[in-house]
Coordinates of N, CA and C in Angstrom, one line a residue:
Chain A
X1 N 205.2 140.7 216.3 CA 204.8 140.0 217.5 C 205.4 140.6 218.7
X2 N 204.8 140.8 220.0 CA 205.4 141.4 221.2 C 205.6 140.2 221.7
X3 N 207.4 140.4 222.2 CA 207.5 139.0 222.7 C 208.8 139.2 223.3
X4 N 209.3 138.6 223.6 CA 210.7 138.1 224.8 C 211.6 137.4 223.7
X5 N 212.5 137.7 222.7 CA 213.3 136.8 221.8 C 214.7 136.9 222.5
X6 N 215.3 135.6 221.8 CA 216.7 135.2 222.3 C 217.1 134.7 221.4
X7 N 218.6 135.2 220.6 CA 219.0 134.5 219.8 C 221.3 134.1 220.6
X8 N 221.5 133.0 219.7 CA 220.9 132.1 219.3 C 219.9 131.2 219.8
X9 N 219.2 130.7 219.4 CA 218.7 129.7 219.7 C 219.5 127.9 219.9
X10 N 220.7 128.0 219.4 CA 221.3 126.6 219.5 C 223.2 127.0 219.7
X11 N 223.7 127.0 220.5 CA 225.0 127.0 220.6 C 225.8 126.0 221.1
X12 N 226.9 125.4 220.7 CA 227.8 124.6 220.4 C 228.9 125.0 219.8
X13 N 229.8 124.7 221.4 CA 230.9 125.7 221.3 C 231.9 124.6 222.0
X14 N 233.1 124.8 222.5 CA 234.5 124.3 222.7 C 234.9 125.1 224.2
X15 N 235.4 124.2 224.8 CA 235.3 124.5 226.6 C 237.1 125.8 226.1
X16 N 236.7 126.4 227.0 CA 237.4 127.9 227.0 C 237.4 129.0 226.4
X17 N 236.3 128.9 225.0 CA 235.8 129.9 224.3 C 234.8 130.8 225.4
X18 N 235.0 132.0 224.4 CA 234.0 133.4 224.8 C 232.2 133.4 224.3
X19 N 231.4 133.3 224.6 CA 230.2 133.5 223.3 C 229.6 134.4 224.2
X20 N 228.4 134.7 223.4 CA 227.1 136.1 224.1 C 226.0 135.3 223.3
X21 N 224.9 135.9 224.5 CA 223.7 135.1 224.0 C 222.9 136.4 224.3
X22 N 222.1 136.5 222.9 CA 221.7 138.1 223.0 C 219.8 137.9 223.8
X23 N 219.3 138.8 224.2 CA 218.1 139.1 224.3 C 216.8 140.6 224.7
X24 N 216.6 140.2 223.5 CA 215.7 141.4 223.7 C 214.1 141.2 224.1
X25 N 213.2 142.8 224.6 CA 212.1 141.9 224.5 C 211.1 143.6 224.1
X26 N 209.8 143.7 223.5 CA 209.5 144.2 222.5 C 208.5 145.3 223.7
X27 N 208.4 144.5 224.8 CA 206.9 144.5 225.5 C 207.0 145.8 226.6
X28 N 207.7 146.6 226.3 CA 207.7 147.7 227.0 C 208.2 147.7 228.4
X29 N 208.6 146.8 228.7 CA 209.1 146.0 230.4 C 210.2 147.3 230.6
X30 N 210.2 147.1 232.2 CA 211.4 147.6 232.6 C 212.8 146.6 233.1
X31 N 212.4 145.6 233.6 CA 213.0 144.3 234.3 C 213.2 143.4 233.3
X32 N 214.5 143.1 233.4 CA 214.7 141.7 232.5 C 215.4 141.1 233.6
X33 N 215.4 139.3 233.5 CA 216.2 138.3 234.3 C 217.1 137.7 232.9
X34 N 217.9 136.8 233.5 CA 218.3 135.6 233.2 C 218.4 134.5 234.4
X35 N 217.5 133.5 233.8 CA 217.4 131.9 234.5 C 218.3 131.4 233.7
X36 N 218.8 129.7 234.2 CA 219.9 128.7 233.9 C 218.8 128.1 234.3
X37 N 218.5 126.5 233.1 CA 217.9 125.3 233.5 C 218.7 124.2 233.4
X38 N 219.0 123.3 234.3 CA 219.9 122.4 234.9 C 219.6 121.4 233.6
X39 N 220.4 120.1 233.8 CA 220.0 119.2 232.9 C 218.5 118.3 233.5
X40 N 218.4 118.7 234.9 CA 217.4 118.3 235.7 C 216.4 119.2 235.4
X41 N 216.2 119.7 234.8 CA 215.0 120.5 234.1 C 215.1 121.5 235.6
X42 N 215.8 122.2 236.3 CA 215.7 122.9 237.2 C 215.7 124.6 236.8
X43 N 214.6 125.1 237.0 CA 215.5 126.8 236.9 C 215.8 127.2 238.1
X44 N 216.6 127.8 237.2 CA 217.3 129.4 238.6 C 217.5 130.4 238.2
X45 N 217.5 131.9 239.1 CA 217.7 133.2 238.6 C 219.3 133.2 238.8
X46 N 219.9 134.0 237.5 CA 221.0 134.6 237.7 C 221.1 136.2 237.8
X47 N 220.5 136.3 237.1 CA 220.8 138.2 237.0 C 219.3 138.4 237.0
X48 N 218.9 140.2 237.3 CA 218.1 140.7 237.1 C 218.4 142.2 237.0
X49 N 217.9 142.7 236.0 CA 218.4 144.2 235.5 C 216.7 145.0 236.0
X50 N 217.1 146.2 236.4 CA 215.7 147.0 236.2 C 216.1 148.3 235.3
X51 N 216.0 148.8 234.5 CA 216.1 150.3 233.6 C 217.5 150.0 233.7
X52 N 218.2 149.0 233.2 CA 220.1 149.0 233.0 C 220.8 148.8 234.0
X53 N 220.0 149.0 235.1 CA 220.6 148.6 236.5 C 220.8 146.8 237.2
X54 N 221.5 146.2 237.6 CA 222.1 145.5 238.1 C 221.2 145.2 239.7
X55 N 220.0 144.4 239.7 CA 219.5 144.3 241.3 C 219.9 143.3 241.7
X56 N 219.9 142.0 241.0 CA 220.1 140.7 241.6 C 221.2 140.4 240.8
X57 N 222.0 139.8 241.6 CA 223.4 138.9 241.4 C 223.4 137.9 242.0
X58 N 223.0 136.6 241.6 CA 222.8 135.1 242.6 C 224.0 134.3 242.4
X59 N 225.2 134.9 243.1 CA 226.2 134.1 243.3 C 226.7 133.4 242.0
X60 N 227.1 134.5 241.0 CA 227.2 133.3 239.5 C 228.8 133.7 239.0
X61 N 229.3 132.4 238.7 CA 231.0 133.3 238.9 C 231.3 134.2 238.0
X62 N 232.5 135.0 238.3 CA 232.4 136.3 236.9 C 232.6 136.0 235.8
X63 N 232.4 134.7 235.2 CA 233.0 133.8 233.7 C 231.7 135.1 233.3
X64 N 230.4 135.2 233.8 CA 229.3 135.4 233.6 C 228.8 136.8 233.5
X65 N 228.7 137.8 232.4 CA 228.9 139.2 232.8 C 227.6 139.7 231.6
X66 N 226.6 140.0 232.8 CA 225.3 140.7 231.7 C 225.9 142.0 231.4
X67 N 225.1 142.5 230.0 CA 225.4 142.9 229.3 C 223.8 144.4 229.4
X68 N 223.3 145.6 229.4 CA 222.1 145.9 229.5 C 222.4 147.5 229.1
X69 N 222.5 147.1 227.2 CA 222.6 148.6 226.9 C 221.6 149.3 226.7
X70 N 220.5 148.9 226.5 CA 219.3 149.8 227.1 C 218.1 148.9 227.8
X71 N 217.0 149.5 228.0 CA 215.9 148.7 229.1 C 215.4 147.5 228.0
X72 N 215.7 147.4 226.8 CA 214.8 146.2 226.2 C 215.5 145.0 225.9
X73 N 217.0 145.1 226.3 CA 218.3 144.4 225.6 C 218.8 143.7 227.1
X74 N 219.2 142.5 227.4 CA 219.9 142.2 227.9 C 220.4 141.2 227.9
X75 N 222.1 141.3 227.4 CA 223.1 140.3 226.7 C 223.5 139.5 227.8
X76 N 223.9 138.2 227.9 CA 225.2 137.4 228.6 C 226.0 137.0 228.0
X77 N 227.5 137.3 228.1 CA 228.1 136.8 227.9 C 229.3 136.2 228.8
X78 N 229.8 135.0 228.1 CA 230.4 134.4 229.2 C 231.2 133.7 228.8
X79 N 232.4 133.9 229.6 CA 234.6 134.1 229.2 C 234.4 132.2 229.7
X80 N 235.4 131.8 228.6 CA 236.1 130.6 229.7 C 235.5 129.8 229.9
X81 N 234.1 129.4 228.8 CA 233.2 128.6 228.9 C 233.6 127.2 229.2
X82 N 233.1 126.2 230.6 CA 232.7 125.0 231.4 C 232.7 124.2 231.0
X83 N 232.6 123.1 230.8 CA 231.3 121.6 230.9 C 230.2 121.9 231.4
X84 N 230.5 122.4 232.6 CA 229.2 122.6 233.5 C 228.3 124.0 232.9
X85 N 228.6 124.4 232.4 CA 227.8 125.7 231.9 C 226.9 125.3 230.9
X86 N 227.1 124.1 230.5 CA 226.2 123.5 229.4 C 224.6 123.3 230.0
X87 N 223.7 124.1 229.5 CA 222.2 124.5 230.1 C 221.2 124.9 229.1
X88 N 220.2 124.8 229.4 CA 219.1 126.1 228.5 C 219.3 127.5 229.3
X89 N 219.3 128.5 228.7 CA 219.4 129.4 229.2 C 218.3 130.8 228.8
X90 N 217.2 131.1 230.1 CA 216.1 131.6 229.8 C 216.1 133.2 230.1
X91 N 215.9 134.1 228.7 CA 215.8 135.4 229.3 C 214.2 135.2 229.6
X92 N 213.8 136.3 230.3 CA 212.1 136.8 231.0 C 212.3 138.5 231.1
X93 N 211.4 139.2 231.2 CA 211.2 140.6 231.2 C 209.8 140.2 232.6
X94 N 209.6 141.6 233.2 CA 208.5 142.3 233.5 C 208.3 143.3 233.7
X95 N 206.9 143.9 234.4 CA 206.9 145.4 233.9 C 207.7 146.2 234.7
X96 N 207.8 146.0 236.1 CA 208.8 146.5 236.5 C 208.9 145.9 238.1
X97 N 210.5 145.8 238.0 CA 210.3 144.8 239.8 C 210.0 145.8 240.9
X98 N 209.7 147.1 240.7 CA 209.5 147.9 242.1 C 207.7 147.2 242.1
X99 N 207.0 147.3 241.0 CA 206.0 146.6 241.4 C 205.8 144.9 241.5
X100 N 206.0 144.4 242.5 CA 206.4 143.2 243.3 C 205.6 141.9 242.9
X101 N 204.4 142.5 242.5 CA 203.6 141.6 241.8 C 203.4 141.4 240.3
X102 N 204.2 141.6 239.5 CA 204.3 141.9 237.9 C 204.3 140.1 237.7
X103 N 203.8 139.7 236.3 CA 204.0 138.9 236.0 C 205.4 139.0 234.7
X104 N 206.2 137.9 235.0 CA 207.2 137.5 234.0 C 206.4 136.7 233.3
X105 N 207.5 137.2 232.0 CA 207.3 136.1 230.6 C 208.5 136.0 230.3
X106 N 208.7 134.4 229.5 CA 209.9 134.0 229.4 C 209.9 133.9 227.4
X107 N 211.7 134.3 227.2 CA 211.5 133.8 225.5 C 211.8 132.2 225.6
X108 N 212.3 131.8 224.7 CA 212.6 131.0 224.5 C 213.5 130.0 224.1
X109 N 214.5 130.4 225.2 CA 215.3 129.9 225.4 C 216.9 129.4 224.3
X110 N 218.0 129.5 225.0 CA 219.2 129.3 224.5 C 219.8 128.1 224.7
X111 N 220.0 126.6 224.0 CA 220.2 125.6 224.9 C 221.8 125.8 224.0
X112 N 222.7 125.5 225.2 CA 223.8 126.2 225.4 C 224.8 124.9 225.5
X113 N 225.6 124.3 224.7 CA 226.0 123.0 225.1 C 227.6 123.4 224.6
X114 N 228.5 122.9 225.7 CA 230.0 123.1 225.5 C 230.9 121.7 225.7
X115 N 231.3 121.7 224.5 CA 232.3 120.0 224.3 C 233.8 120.1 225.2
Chain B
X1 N 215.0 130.8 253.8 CA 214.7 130.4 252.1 C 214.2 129.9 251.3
X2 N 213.6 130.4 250.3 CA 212.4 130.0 249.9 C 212.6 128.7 249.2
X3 N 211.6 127.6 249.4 CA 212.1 126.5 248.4 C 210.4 125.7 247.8
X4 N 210.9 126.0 247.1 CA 209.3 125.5 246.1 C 209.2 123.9 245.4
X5 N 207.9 122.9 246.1 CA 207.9 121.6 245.8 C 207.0 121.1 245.4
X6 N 206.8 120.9 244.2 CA 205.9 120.1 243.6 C 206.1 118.8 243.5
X7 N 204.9 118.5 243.6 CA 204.6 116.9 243.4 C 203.0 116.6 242.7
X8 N 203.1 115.4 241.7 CA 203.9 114.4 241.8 C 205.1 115.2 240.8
X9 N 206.3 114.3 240.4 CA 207.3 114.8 239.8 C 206.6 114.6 238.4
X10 N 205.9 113.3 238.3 CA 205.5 113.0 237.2 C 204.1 112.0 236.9
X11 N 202.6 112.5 236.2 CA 201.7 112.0 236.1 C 201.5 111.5 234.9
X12 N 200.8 110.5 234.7 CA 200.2 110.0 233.4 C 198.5 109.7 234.0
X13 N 197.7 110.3 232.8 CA 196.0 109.8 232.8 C 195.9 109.7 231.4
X14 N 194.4 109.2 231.8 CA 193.8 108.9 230.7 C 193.0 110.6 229.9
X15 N 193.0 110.8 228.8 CA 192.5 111.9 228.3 C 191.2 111.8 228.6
X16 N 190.5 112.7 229.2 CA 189.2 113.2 229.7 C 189.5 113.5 231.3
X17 N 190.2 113.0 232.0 CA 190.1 112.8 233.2 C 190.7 114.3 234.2
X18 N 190.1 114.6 234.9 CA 190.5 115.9 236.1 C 191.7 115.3 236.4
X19 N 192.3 116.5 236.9 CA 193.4 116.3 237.6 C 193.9 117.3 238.4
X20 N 194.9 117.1 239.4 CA 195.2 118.3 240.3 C 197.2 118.3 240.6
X21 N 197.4 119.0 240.6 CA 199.1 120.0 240.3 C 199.3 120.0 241.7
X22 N 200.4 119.6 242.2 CA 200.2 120.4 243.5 C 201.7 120.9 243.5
X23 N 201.7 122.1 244.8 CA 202.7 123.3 244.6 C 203.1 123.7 246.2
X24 N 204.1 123.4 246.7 CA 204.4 123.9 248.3 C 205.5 124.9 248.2
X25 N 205.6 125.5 248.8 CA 206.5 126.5 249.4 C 206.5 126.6 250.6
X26 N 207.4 126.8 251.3 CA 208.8 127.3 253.0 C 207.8 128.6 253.0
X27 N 208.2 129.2 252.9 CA 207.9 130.8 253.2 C 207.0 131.4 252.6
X28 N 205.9 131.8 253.4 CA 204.5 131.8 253.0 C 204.3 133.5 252.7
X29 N 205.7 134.6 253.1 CA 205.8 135.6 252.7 C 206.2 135.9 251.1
X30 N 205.0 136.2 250.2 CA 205.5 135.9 248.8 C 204.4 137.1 248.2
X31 N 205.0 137.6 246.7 CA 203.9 138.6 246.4 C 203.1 138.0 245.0
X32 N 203.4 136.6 244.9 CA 202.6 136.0 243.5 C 203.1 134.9 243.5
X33 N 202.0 134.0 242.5 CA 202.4 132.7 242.3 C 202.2 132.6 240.8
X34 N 203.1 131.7 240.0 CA 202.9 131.8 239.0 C 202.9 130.6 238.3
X35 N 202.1 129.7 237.4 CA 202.3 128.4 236.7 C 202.2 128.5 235.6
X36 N 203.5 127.8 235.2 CA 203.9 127.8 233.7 C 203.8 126.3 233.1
X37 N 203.6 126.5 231.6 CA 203.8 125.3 230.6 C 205.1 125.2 230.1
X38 N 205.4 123.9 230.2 CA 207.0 123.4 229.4 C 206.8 123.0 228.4
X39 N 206.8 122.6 227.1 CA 206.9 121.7 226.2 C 208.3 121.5 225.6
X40 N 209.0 120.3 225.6 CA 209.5 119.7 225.2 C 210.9 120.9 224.2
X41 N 211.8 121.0 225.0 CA 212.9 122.1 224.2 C 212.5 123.1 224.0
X42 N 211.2 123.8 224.2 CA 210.5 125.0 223.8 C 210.7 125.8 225.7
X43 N 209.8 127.2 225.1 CA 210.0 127.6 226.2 C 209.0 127.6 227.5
X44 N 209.0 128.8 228.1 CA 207.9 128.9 229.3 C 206.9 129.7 229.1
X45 N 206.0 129.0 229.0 CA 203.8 130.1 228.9 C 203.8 130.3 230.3
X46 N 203.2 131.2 230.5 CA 202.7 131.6 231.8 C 201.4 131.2 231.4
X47 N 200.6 130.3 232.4 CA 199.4 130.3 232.6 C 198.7 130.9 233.0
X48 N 198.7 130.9 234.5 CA 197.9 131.8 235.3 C 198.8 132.8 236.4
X49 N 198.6 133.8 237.0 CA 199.1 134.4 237.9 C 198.5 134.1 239.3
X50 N 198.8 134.5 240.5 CA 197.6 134.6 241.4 C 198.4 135.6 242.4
X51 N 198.0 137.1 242.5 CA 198.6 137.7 244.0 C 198.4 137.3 245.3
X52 N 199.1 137.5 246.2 CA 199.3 136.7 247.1 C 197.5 137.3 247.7
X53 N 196.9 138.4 247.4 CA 195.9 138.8 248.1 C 194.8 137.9 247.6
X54 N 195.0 137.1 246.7 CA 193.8 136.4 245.8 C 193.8 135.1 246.2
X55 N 192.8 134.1 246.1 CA 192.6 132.8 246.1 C 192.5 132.0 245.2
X56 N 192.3 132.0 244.1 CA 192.4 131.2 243.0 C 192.2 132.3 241.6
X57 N 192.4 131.4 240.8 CA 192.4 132.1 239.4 C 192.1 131.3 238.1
X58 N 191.0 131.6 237.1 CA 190.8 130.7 236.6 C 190.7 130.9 234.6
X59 N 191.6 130.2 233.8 CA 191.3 130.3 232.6 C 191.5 129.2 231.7
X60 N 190.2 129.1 231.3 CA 189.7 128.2 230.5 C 189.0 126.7 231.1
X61 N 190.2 125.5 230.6 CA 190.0 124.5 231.9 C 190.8 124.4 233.0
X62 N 191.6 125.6 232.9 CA 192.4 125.6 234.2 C 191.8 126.7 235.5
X63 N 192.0 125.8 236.4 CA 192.0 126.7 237.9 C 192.9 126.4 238.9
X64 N 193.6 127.9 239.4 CA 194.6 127.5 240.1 C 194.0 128.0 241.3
X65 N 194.6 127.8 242.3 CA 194.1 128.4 244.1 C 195.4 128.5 244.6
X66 N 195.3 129.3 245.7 CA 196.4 129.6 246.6 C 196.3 129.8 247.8
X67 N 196.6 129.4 249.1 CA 196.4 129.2 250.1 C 197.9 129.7 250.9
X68 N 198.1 131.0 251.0 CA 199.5 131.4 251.3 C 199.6 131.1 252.7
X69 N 198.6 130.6 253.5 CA 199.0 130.6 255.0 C 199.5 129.1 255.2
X70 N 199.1 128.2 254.5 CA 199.7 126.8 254.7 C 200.8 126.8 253.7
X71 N 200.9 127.8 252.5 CA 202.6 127.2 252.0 C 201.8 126.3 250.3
X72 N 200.6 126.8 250.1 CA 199.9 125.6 249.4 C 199.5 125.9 248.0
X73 N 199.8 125.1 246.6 CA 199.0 125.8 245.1 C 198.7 124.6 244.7
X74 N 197.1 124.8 244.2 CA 197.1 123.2 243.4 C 196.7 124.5 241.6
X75 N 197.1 123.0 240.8 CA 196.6 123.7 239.3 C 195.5 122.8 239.1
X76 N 194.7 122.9 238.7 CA 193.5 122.0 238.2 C 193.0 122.0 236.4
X77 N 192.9 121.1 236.4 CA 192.4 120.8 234.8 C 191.7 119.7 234.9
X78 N 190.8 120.8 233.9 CA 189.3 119.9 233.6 C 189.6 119.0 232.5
X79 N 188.5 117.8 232.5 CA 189.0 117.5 231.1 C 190.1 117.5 230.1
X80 N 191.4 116.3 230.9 CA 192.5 116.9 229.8 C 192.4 116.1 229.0
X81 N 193.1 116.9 227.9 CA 193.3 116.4 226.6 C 194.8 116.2 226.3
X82 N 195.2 115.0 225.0 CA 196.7 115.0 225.0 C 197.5 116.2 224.9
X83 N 196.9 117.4 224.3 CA 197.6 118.6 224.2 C 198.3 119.2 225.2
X84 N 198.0 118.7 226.2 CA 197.4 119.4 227.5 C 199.5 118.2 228.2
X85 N 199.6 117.5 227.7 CA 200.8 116.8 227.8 C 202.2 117.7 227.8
X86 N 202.7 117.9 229.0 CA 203.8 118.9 229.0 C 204.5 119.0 230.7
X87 N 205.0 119.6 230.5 CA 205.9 119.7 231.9 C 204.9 121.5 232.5
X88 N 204.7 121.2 233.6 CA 203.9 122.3 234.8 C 204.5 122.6 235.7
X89 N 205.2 123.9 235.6 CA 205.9 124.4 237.2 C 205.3 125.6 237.8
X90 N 205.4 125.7 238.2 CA 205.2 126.5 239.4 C 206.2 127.5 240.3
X91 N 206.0 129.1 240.3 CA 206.9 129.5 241.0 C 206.7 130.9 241.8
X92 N 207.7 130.6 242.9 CA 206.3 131.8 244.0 C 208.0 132.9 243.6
X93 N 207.2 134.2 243.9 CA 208.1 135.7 243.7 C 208.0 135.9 245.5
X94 N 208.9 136.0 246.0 CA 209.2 136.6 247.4 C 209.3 137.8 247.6
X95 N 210.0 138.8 248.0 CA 210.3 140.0 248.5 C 212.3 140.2 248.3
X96 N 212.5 139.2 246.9 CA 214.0 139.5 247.2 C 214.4 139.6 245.1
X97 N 213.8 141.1 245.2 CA 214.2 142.0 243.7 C 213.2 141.3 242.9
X98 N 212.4 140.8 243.1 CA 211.8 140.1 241.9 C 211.8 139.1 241.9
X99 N 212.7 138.2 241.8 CA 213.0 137.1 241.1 C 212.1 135.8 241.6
X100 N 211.9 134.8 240.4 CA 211.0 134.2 240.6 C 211.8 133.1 241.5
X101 N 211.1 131.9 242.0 CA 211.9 130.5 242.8 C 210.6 129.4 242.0
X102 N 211.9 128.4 241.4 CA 211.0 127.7 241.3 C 211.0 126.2 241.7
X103 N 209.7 125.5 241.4 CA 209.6 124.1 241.8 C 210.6 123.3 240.3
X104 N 210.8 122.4 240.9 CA 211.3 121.1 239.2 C 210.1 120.4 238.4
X105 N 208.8 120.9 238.8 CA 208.3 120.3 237.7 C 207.4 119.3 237.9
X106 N 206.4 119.4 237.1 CA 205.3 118.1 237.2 C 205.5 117.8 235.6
X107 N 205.9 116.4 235.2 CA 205.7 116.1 233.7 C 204.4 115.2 233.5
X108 N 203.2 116.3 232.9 CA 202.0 115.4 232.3 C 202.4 114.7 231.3
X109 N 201.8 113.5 230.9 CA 201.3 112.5 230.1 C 199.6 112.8 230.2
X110 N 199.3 113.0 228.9 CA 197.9 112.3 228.7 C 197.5 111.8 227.7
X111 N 197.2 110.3 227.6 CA 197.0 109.4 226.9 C 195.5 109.6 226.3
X112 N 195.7 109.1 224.6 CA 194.4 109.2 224.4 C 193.4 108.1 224.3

């Protein structure tokens, strides 16, 4: 299947642990994001990689450190985990952000909960 | 900055009945609009696209429109059916790396 995956899919972890939440995606993209969805069903962008490169950084503290060992892969992981960091968390790919109109696809999602 | 608002937050109809999505955005400088399906702990479908140069877009019972000079997206659905019961957002791409902005959400209900 060509697709956007993300594993795990369920994490449940303990406030000051380390974890990574992997994602790859199959579909030939150059661009990958990572969104945060709120408990308010909100998204937002955190990161956006283009060919392993670093474009967008939306103010996310450095607990938060993507990971983009090649153009299909991009990991988060994140030190020192919150209360508040407890979210779904959505990777998406597209074809490439120099072209401005690409459509994103999203996998499906990491819901991320810290006791 | 861009801020994207949908309304209503949340609809219920009866199954068969039209219905219309609606979608605002601040800043009418954007290179696409995009509306997605939620379903319940799952993830995000992309429904339809629309470039900022286009006016609507249509697949299946869905049609979307876009009106970038007033800030404006409706989604339209013919005929829904309970399937069709899910959370609809909406989100415009600007000129800053990509990244999408999005609305919180329309949660359908449709009853059979």
């Amino acid at each position: 299947d060509t697709a956007v995956s993300q594993t795990p899919k369920y994490l449940v972890t303990q406030m000051g642990n380390d974890k990574s939440i992997k994602c790859e995606q199959n579909l030939g993209h150059d661009t990958m994001y990572w969104y945060k969805q709120d408990s308010k069903k909100f998204l937002k962008i955190m990161f956006s990689y283009n060919n392993k490169e670093l474009i967008i950084n939306e103010t996310v503290p450095n607990r938060f450190s993507p990971k983009s060992p090649d153009k299909a892969h991009l990991n988060l992981h994140i030190n020192s985990l919150e209360l508040g960091d407890s979210a779904v968390y959505f990777c998406a790919s597209s074809r490439s952000e120099r072209g401005l109109a690409e459509e994103q696809f999203f996998g499906p999602g990491t819901r991320l909960t810290v006791l | 900055k861009q801020e994207v608002t949908q309304i209503p937050a949340a609809l219920s109809v009866p199954e068969g009945e039209n219905l219309v999505l609606n979608c605002s955005f601040t800043d009418s400088a954007i290179y696409n609009l995009q509306w997605f399906r939620q379903d319940p702990g799952k993830g995000l479908t992309s429904l339809l696209l629309i470039q900022s140069s286009q006016r609507e877009q249509t697949s299946g019972r869905l049609n979307a429109s876009l009106d970038k000079s007033s800030g404006r997206s409706t989604l339209y659905i013919a005929a829904s059916q309970p399937g069709d019961s899910a959370t609809y957002l909406c989100a415009v791409k600007g000129n800053q790396g990509g990244k999408l902005i999005f609305g919180q959400g329309t949660e359908l209900s449709v009853k059979p």
